[in-house]
Structures are given as C-alpha cells and as structure tokens.
XYZ file of C-alpha atoms in Angstrom:
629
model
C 88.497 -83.094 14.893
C 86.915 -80.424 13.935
C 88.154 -78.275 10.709
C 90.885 -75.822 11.322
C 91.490 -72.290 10.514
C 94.782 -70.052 10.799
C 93.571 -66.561 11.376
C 95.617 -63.249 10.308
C 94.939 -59.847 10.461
C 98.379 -57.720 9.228
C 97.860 -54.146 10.038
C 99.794 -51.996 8.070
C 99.603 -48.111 6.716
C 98.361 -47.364 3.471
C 100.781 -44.806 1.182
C 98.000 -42.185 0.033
C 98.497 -40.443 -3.265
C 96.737 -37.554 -2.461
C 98.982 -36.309 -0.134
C 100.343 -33.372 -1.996
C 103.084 -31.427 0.806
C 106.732 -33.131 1.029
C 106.937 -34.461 4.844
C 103.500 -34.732 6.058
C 101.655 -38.602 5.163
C 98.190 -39.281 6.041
C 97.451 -42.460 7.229
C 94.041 -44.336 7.507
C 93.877 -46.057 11.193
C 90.610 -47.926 10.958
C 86.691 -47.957 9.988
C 83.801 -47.636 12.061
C 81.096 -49.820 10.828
C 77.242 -49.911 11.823
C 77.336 -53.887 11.766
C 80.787 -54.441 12.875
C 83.562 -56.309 10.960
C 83.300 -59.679 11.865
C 84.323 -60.038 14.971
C 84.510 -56.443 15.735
C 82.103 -53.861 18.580
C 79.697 -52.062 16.056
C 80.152 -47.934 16.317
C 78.223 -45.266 14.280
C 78.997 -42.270 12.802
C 81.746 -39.831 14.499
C 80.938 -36.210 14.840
C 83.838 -35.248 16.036
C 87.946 -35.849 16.450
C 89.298 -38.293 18.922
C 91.077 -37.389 22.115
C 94.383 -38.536 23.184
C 95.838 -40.284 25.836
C 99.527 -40.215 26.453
C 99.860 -41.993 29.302
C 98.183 -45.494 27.393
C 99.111 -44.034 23.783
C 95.144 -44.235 22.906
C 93.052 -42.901 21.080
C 89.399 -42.271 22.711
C 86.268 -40.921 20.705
C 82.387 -41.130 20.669
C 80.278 -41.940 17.967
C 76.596 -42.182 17.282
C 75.084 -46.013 18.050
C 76.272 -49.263 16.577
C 74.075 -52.369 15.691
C 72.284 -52.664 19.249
C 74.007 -56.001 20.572
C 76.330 -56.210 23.466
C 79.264 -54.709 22.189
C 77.966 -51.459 20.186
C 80.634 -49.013 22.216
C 79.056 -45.588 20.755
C 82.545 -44.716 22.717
C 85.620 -46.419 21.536
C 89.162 -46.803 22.215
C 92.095 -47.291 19.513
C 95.944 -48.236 19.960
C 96.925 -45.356 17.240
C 98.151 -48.051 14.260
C 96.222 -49.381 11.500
C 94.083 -51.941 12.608
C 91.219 -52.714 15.840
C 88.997 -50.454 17.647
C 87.717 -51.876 20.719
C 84.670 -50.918 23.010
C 85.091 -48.526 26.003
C 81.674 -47.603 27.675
C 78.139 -48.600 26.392
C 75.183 -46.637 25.716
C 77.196 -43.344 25.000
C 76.117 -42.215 21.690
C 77.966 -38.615 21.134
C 77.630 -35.716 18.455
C 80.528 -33.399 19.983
C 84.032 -34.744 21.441
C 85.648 -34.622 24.716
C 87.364 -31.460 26.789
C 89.983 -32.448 29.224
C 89.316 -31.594 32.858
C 92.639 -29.124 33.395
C 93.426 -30.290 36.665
C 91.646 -33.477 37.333
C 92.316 -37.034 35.101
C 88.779 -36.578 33.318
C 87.143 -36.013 30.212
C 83.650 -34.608 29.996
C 81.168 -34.301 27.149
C 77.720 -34.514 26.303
C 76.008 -37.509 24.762
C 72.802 -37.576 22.516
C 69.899 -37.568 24.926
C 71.406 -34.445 26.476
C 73.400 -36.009 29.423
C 76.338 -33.959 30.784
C 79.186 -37.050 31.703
C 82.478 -37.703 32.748
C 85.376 -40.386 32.503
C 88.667 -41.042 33.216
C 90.805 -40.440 30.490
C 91.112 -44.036 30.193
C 87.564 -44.076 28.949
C 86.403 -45.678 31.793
C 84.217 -45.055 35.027
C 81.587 -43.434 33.464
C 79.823 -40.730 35.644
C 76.568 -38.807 35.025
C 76.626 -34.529 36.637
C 74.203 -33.532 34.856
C 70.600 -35.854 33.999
C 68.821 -34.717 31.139
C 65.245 -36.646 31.806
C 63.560 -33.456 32.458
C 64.635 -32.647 29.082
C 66.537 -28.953 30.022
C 68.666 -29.597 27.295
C 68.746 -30.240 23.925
C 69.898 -33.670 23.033
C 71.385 -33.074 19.732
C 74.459 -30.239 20.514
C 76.986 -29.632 17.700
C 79.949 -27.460 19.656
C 82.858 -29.206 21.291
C 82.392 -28.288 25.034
C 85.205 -25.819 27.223
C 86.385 -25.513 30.221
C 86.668 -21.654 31.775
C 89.414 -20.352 34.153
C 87.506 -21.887 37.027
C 87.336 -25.401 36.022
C 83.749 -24.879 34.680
C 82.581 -26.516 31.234
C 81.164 -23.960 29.195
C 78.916 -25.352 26.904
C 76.119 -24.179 23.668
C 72.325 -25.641 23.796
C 70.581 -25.345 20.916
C 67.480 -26.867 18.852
C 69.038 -25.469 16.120
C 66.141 -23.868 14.819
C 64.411 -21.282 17.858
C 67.049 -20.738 20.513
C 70.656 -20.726 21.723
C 72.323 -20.267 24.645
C 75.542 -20.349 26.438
C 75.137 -22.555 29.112
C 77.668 -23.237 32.190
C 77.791 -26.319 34.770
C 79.006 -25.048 37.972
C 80.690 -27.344 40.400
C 78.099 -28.920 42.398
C 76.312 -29.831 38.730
C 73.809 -27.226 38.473
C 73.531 -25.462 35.292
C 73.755 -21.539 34.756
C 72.099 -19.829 31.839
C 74.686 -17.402 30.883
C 73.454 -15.566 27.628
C 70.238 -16.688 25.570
C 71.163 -15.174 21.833
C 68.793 -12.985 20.297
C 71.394 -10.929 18.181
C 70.087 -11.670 14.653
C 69.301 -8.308 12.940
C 67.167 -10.056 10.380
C 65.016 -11.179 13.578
C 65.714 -14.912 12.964
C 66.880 -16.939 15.521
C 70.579 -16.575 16.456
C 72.961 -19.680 15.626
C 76.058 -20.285 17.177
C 79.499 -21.777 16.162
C 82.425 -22.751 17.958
C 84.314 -21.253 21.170
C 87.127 -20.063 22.173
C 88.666 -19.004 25.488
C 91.943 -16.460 25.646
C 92.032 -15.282 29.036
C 88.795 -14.609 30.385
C 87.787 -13.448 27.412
C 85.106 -15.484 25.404
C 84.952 -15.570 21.449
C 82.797 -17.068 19.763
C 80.660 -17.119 16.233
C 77.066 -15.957 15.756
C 75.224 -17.340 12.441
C 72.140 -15.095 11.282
C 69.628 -17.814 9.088
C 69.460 -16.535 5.109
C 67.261 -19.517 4.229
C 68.189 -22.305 1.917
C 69.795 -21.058 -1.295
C 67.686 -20.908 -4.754
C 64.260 -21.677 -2.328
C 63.328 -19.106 0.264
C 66.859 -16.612 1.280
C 66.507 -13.060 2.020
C 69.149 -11.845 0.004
C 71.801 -12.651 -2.728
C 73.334 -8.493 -1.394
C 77.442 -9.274 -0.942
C 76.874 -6.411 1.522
C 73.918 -8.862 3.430
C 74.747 -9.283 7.821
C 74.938 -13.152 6.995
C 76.886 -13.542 10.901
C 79.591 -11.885 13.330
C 82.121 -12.648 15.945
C 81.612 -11.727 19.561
C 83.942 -11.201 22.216
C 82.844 -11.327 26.089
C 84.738 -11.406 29.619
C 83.164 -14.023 31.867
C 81.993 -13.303 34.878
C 80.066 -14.963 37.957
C 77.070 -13.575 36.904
C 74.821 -13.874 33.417
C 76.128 -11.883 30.621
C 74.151 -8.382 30.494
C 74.957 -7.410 26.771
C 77.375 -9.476 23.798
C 79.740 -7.121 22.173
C 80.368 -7.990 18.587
C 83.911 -7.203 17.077
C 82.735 -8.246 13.443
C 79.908 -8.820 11.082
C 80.159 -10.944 8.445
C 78.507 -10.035 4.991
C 77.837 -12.794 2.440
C 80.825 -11.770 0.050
C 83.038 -13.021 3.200
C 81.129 -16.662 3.436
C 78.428 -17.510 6.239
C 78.374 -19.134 9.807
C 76.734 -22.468 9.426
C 73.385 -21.791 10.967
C 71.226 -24.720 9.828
C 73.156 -27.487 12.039
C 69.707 -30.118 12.364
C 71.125 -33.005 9.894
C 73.484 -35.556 10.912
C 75.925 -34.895 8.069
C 78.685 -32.822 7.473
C 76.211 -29.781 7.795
C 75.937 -30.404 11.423
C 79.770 -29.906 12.069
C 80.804 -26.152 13.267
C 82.992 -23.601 12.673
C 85.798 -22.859 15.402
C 88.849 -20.203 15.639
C 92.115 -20.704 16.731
C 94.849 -18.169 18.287
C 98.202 -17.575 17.250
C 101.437 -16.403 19.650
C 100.856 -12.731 18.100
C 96.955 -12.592 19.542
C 95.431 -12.637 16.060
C 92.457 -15.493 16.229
C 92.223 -17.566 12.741
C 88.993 -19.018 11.568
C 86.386 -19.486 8.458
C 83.174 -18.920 6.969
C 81.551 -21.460 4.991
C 77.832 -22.060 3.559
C 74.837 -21.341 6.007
C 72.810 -24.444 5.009
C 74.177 -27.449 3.396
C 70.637 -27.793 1.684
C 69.186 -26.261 -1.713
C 65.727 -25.730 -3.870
C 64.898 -28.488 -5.314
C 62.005 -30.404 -7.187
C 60.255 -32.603 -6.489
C 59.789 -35.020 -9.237
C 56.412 -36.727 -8.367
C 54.310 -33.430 -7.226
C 56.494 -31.287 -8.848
C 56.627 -28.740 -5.755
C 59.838 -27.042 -4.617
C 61.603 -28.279 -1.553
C 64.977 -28.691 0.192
C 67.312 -30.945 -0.883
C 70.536 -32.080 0.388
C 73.682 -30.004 -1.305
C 76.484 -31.979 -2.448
C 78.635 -28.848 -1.883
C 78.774 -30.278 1.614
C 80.004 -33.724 0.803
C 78.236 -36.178 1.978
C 74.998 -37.880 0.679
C 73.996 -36.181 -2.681
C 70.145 -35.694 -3.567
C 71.006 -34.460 -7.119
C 69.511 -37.053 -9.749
C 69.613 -36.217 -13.460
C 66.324 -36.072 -15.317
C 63.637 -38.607 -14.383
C 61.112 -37.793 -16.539
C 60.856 -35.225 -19.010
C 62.441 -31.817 -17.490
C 62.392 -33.252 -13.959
C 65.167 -33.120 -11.684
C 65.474 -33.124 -7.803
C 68.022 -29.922 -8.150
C 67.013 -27.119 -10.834
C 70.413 -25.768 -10.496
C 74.451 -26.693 -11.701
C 76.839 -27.449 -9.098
C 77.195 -26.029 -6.566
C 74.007 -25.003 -6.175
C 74.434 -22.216 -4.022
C 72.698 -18.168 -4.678
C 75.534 -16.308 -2.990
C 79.288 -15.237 -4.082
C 80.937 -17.528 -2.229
C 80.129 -20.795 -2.530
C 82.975 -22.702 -0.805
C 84.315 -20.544 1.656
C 86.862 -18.718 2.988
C 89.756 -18.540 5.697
C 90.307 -15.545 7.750
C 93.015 -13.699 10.266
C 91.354 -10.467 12.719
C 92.958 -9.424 16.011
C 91.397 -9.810 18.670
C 89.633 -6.319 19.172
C 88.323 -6.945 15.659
C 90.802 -4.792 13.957
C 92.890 -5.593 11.187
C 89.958 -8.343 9.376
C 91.696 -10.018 6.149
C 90.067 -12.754 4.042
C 93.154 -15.378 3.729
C 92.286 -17.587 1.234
C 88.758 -18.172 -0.558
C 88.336 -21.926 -1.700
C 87.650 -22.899 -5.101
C 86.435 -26.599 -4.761
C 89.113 -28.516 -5.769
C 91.053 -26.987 -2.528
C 88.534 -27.766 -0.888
C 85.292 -26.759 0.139
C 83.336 -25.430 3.478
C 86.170 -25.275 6.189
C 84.395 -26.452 9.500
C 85.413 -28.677 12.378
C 88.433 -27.596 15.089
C 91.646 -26.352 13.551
C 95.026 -26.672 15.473
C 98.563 -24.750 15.843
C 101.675 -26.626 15.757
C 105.121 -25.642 17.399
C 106.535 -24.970 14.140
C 104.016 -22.310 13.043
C 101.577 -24.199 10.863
C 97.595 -24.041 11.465
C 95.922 -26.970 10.041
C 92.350 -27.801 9.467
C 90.193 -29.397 6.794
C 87.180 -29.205 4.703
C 84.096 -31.011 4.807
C 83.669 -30.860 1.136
C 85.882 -30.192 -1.901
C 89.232 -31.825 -2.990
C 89.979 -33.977 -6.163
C 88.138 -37.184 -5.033
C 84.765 -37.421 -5.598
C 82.333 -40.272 -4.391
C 79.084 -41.934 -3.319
C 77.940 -42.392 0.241
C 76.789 -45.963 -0.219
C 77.447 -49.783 1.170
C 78.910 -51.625 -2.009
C 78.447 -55.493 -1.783
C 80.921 -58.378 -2.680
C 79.744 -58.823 -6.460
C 77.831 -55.785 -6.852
C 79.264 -52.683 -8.838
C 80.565 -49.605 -7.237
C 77.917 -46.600 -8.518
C 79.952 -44.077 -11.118
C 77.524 -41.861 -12.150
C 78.931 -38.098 -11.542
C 75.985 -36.126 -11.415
C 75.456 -38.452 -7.930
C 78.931 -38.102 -6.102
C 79.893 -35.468 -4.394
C 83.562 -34.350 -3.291
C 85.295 -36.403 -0.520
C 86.757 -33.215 1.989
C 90.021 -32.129 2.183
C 92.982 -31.104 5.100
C 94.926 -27.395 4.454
C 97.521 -25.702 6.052
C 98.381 -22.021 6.745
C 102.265 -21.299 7.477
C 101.538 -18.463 9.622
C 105.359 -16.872 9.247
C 104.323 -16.676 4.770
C 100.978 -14.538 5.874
C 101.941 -11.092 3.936
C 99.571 -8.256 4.368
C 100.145 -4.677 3.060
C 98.193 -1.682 3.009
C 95.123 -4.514 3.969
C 95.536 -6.369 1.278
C 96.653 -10.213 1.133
C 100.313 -10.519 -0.680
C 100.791 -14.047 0.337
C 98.448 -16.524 2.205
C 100.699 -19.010 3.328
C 97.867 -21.158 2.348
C 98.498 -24.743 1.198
C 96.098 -27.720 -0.123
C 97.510 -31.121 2.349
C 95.602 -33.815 1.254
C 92.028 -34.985 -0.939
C 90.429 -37.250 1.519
C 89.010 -40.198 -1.102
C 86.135 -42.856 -0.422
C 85.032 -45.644 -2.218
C 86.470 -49.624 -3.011
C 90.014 -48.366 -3.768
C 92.476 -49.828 -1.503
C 93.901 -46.149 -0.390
C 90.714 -44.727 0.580
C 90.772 -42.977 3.656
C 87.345 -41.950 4.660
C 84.991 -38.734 3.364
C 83.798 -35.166 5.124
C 86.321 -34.872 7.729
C 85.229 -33.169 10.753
C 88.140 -31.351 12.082
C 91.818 -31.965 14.174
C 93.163 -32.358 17.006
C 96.948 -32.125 17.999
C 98.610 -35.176 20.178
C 100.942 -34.852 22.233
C 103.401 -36.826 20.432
C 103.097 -34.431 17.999
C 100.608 -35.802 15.534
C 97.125 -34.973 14.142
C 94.618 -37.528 14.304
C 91.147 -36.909 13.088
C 87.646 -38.437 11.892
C 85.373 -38.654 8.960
C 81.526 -39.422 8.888
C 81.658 -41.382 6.274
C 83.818 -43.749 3.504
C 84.736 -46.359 5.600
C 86.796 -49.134 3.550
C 85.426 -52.716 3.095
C 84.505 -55.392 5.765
C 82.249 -58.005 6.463
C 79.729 -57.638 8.768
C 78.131 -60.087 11.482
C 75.237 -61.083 9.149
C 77.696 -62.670 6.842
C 77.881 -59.713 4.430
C 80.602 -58.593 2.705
C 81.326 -54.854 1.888
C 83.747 -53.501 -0.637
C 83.094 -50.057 0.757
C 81.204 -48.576 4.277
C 79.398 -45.460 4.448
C 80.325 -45.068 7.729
C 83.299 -43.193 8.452
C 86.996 -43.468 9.522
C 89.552 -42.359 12.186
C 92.891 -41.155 10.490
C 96.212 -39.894 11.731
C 98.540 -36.821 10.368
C 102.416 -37.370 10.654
C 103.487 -34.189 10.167
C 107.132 -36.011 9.725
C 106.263 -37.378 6.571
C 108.311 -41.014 7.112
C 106.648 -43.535 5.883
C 106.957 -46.780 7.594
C 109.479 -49.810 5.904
C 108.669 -52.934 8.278
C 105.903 -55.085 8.479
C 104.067 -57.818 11.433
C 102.004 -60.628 11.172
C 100.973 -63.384 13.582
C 99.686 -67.135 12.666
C 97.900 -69.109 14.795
C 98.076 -73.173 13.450
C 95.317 -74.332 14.158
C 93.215 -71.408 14.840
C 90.025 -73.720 16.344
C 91.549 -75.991 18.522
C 89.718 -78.466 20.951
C 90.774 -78.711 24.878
C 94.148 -80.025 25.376
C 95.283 -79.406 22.088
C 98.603 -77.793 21.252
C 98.367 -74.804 19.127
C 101.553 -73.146 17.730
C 101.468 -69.359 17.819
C 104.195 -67.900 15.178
C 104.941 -64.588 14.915
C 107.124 -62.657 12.385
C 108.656 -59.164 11.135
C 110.974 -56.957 8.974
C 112.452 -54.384 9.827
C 110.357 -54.115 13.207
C 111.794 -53.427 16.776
C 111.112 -53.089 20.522
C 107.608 -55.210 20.247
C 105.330 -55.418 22.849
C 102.099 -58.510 23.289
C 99.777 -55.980 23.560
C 96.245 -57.966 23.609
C 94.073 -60.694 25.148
C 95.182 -62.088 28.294
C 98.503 -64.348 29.371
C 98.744 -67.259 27.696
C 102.139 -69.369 28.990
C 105.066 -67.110 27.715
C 102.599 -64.745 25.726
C 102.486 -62.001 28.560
C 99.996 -58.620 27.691
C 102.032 -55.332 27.581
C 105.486 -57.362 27.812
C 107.891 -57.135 25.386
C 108.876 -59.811 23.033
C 111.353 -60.524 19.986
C 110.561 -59.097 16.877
C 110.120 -62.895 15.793
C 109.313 -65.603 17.471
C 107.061 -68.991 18.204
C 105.084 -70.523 21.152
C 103.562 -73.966 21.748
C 100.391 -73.505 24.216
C 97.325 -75.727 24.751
C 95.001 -73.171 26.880
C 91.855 -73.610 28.716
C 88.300 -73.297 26.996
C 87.918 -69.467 25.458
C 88.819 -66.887 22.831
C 92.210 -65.279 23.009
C 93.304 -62.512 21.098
C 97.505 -62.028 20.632
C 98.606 -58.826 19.087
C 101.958 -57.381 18.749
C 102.455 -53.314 18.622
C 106.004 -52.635 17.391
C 108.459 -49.944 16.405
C 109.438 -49.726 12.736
C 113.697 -49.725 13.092
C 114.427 -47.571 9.688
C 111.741 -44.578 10.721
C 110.320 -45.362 14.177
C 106.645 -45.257 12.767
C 104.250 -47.668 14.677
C 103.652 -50.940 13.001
C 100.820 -53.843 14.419
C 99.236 -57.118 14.055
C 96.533 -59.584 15.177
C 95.198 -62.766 15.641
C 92.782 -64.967 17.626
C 92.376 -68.565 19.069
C 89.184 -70.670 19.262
C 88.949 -73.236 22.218
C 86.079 -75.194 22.097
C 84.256 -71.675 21.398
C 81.050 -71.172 20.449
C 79.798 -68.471 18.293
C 77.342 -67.066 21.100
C 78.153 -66.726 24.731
C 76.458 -64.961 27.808
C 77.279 -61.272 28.187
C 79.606 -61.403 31.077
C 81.980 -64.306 29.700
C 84.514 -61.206 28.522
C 88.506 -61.606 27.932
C 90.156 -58.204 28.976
C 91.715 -56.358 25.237
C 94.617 -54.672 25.545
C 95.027 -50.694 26.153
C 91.581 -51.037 28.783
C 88.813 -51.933 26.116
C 86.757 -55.158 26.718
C 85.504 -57.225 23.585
C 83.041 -60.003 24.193
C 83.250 -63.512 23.122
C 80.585 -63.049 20.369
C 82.353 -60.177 19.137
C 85.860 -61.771 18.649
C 84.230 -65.134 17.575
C 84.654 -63.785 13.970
C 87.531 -61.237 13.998
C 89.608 -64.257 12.218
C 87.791 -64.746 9.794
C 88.130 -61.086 8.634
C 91.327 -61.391 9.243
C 91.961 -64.580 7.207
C 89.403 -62.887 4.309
C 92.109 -59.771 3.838
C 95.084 -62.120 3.859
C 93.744 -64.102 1.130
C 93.002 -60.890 -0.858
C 96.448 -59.290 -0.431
C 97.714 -62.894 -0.814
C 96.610 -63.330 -4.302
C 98.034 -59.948 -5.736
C 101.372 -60.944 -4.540
C-alpha cells in the first residue's frame, strides 16, 4: 500500500489589528500567486477590484498571467470566504476590471493585447467584439470601462505617453473615436483618469505631465495648471470642443499622468456622486517616479518612488556619497506630496479640498471609490498607512528583509461620512474624513496584502477589493516554500463589523487511496450552520451545492481521480461566512492530460495537475497552526 496522507485546508478569517473604526473588519480572502500554491491555478497581479455575482455569490476578477501551464486563469473566480480561487477563462490577462452590461447577463472588459470581450457573469463563454491584431488599440489601458445611456461601452486608449482618446464601441462592434485630447496648456500630451456618467453628462479627469519630481518638472509654482475636470453631454456624433469645469494647480495635488509601470502608479483616479449632485474625488502625485543616481555612472535618472508603495529603488549609500535617491522621503518637489480628497458640484462651483493626507493616513488616493446606503464614501490609498514593507518572495529558512530605508508603506482604506462634511464661508469646518484600515504585507500571520487598487460595493452590502502585491505565504509547484508573496491579494470589507465565532474543517483518512479502497471523509464544526458541499463532484452521499449537517462522516471507495469536498457554511452567533477543504487521491498521478478535468464548485474548472498538490498545502498550514496550539 502505498503511504497515506490526510489532507486539510481550514479556511478561516484573520482578526486584523489595523482596523481602526468600531463596526467595519477587514478580512483577507485569498492570495494570488505567480507559481500557484500547490495545487492551486497560477494568477498574476490584479489591477483592479473584483466584480460580483449575486446570483452564484462569486467573486470574478482578471489579473495579469500566471506561470504558463494549463491552469494559469489570468481570470478567476472566488466563493467570497477565506480560502480557494479557482480558474474561469484562459488566456485573459487584464489591467482594468469588468462593467456590467445594464440590460443583458454580461460583463465586458478589455484584456492586455487590446481585445474588447465579453462573458457571462458567470465568467464563462468568453466572446471577442472587438480584435485588436491590427493593433487600433493600445494594449495596456488603465481606466475601468462604462457603459452610456445606450448600452454602449465607453472606453479611454492611451500609450500613456503621446495620445488619448475617448473611444466608444457601438453595437455592431465598430469603434467610434469620440474626442482625441489635446487640452494640455503646457503642450504635453493630455492624460486621462477615470469616468463618470450622471445623465448624459460625461466627467472625467485630464492630467497635464510636470515631469518626474527633483529630475526634469516644469515647475515647483502652487499656482502651476498640473490637471482639470471636464464635463461633456454625449451625443451620436464626435465631441466638437471639452468644456472644463476645473483646473487643478499643484497646491491641490496632480492627476496621475505617467500611468506606463505595472505598479501602483498605473492605477487611476475616479469620482463618485452623491444624492445632493456634488461629485467626490482626489488628486494624488503625477508620477510615482523620482531623480535619482545612478551609482555606477553616476548620471541622474528615474527611479521608482516609494511614496507610491510598491517596489522601492531607494538604497542607502553604496559607495562613498552614492545613493540611487539624492533626496529624503518622500521624494517629491511639490507641496503636496500625498494627496488630497475633494467635493465640487457638478457645474464646477463650490470646489473644497476635504482632507489633505499626511502619510500615515495614507498616501495617493487612486482606484474606484464607492457610496453606501448609509452615507459613507469609501476608498483607499495606494500608499501610506502605519505598515511599512518590502515587495519581495521570502523563502522557508531565509530572513524577512528589515532594512527601512528599503520598505515602503503598505496603502490604506478611508472613509468620508458625507452627513459630518461642514463647509462655511468656503472653508472646511469638518471633513467627515476617517483613516479605516493600514493594509500590512510581509510573513506576519494578519497580513492582508499591499497598494490596494480601489472598491467596489456588493450587493450584499459589502466591499471587496484587491491589492498588487503582499500576498501571504504558500508553496509553490516547484516545491518552494514562501513565507511571504509579492503578488497581491483579494480582500473583503464588512461594513458590519461582526467578526465570525465558528470554525470548519474536513479530514480525509486516507487521503491517497488505491481503487476499491474505503476512505472515510469526516467533517466537523462549531458554532457553524446551514452548510452546503460546495466542491468537486458527487461522491455517494457527498452531493455538490446540497446541504449537509454541520458535522458529519461518510465511508466511500470512488472510482480512479481527484476529488475535491468543501463545505461553505453560515457562522450561527453572527451569520459571517465560514469554509473548508479537502481532496482525495485515487490511484492519481501527479501529471494528467489537459482534458481529464473534475468540475469545482461555483463554475470554475481545476485540472488534475493542479489539485494533485492542494493537500499538501493544506496539510503544511495545519501542521503550522497545529503546533502553536
């Protein structure tokens, strides 16, 4: 017989410290990792938040490329507990999220070689409008994609460095050229941030380039045109002319205009609108890059800013009066170095500065913000906050880096209560600004991930969200193991702050069986109700998306094949979600052909090679936890 294994994988949320409002909790969901957890699809880095589904209470985002193997997803789905991603459609590698269809069950987006898709909102049945060979479009965009009043998705190209333009796909597919910006005083090219749609009026940011800070800008003048907002009614036709209702000077923060590396710099800025018409949004550094020196030829060039979060090219001295960043932290020429929040109405009257970061608050407010029923507009920062870290793979046995001068801050999530916002005589009395949470990265066990890229508000009436990097420990398909990822995470804001009491676990004795043998499966819980077998296929009584006790135990002795059994239940004191999994080897081998595939629950497909090892991660994390108990 061969040597047997009992697999477990308990998925349970983590309490965060950092979490600094009564009745909101922030709760780490999973990792995205290049090489996959054992037994895991491989992802990449997300760009942007996920998208929900109600109807399958799923989670659905895009990502750049995993490891290239047969289950890299680049698009991935996620029951929204603690725990297992799963693949949704290949070779879908994505820098901006999804927009719903609003009538039809679809989701469209653009992926990184410039394709305009669709899918179900399901994340399945991938379609193709528009085909990018011809290279019309960019293939790197950075703005989340809308739809207009006639079911149209607006959309920005941009090579982020000679042109942009508003772009529209009409309804047989074509694309329209609606407005090619030229708007830049400075004569510059025009950047552009994020969109927004209030009737058939279109408002949007304009970034005007300054250069990179300390190395080649144009001016350090508060009073410098560093951006503006524009405001447009749509038409049929092209847009003749782009009314502006605000210019932003330097003192008030810039429009992210330099949008080229795939970091936190790429991520926009977007505006929201409240039930009073005023639109809500924030300025922020143009270029997430500064002078620097270059320590072997000693000539000045542009170096990552840690400002940004984020990889960090600062370095103390490597030879005598050498560095790779002449100046302190945060490295920046103008008066506002970490941004600011702002409130206009929407004929550009009544401007106000809300709230001006000062790094530990956070710093550079980018990525989509969001309006709950209750009157609260959250969003987050890509840099700033109390947690500071390295974006670096740690290996089993190897010492996490602690040097200060090379970490940079980890991002942050803030709120605005709207009804607190006090203005008088146009000045700011109250804010109604509050610091949430100090995202945090590195080995610790709480760490939730690092440079958030924005929100987006469920329909169950939570936040969920994604970071580029700070992924938490794994090991990979090489054999590997990571005490921390630099890859990032997918997280979830319960604005009802209740943390969740139970707990669920499976075993699996023996977890590699041979044909014919019986294999006990043994599930338990506390505290835990209304559980459903959410995963793998129907084994005897084990029956996917059927409910079962809260505790139980099966004898089965199942045909030749992996088999994955997870439970998704209902935590009885609070009603939070609560999950666990774990798989069974039948005379399995490590490697299997492509199309040998066992159906995961909630749509996703994971091949055999890519559950062959999800045990032993599994097993790996129980013994850990096991041996601080």
């Amino acid at each position: 017989m061969k040597k047997l294994c009992i697999c477990l994988l308990s998925l349970s949320f983590s309490s965060l410290a950092t979490t600094t409002v009564e009745g909101i909790s922030v709760n780490n969901l999973t990792s995205l990792h290049y090489t996959g957890p054992v037994g895991w699809p491989t992802a990449g880095r997300p760009f942007a938040p996920p998208i929900y589904n109600a109807e399958r209470d799923q989670l659905i985002g895009l990502s750049t490329f995993g490891h290239k193997d047969d289950t890299a997803p680049s698009m991935w789905g996620l029951a929204p507990v603690h725990g297992h991603y799963f693949a949704l459609e290949k070779d879908i590698e994505g820098f901006v999220g999804f927009a719903k269809h609003p009538t039809e069950d679809k989701l469209y987006s653009i992926d990184t070689k410039g394709n305009i898709f669709s899918v179900h909102s399901d994340g399945s049945n991938k379609v193709i409008l528009f085909d990018n060979t011809e290279q019309e479009l960019n293939n790197t965009p950075n703005i989340q994609p809308i739809f207009d009043n006639q079911e149209r998705l607006l959309f920005i190209d941009t090579d982020h460095t000679t042109y942009s333009r508003l772009m529209r796909l009409e309804k047989d597919n074509t694309l329209m050229e609606l407005y090619r910006f030229n708007n830049n005083p400075h004569g510059d090219f025009t950047a552009v941030g994020g969109m927004l749609l209030s009737g058939n009026t279109l408002y949007g940011y304009l970034g005007y380039p300054r250069g990179i800070p300390h190395l080649n800008t144009l001016s350090i003048d508060d009073n410098f045109i560093v951006g503006a907002l524009y405001a447009v009614e749509l038409g049929e036709n092209p847009i003749d002319t782009l009314p502006l209702i605000h210019q932003f000077t330097l003192s008030q923060g810039e429009v992210p205009w330099d949008t080229r590396s795939q970091d936190g710099g790429r991520i926009a800025t977007y505006l929201v609108e409240d039930e009073e018409g005023y639109l809500y949004g924030s300025t922020t550094i143009g270029s997430c890059f500064t002078k620097g020196i270059n320590s072997f030829s000693g000539k000045e060039i542009a170096y990552r800013n840690g400002v940004c979060g984020g990889s960090y090219l600062f370095y103390s001295a490597i030879e005598k009066d050498q560095r790779l960043i002449h100046t302190d932290y945060p490295h920046y020429d103008g008066s506002n170095p970490h941004g600011s929040l702002f409130r206009i109405k929407k004929d550009g009257s009544e401007f106000n500065l809300l709230h001006t970061f000062n790094g530990e608050d956070g710093s550079q407010p980018r990525g989509p913000m969001v309006i709950t029923e209750t009157g609260f507009l959250y969003g987050t920062t890509i840099g700033g906050g109390i947690h500071k870290s390295e974006n670096i793979q740690v290996l089993e046995g190897k010492d996490y880096p602690n040097q200060p001068h090379n970490m940079s801050p980890d991002g942050t999530i803030y709120r605005l209560n709207l009804a607190d916002i006090k203005i008088e005589n146009g000045q700011v009395i109250q804010s109604g600004f509050e610091h949430v949470h100090s995202f945090k990265a590195g080995i610790a066990e709480d760490s939730d991930g690092k440079v958030p890229t924005g929100l987006m508000l469920a329909e169950n009436g939570k936040l969920y969200g994604t970071t580029i990097f700070g992924g938490r420990g794994y090991s990979d398909q090489l054999g590997r193991t990571f005490l921390a990822d630099n890859l990032g995470t997918v997280f979830e804001v319960d604005l009802s702050g209740i943390k969740p009491t139970g707990s669920v676990s499976i075993s699996i004795t023996p977890g590699k069986a041979q044909l014919g043998e019986e294999v006990e499966v043994t599930w338990s819980s506390h505290n835990a109700a209304d559980c459903v077998a959410t995963g793998g296929v129907a084994v005897g009584d084990w029956v996917p998306d059927g409910q079962i006790e809260p505790q139980g135990s099966i004898k089965i002795s199942p045909d030749s094949g992996i088999y994955t059994f997870s439970i998704n239940c209902r935590d009885a004191d609070v009603g939070s979600r609560l999950g666990a999994l774990s798989t069974l080897y039948v005379n399995a081998e490590a490697k299997v052909k492509q199309e040998e595939t066992l159906n995961y629950g909630n749509g996703g497909a994971l091949s055999f090679a890519a559950l062959t090892c999800l045990s032993v991660f599994g097993m790996r994390r129980f013994r850990r936890r096991g041996s601080k108990s």
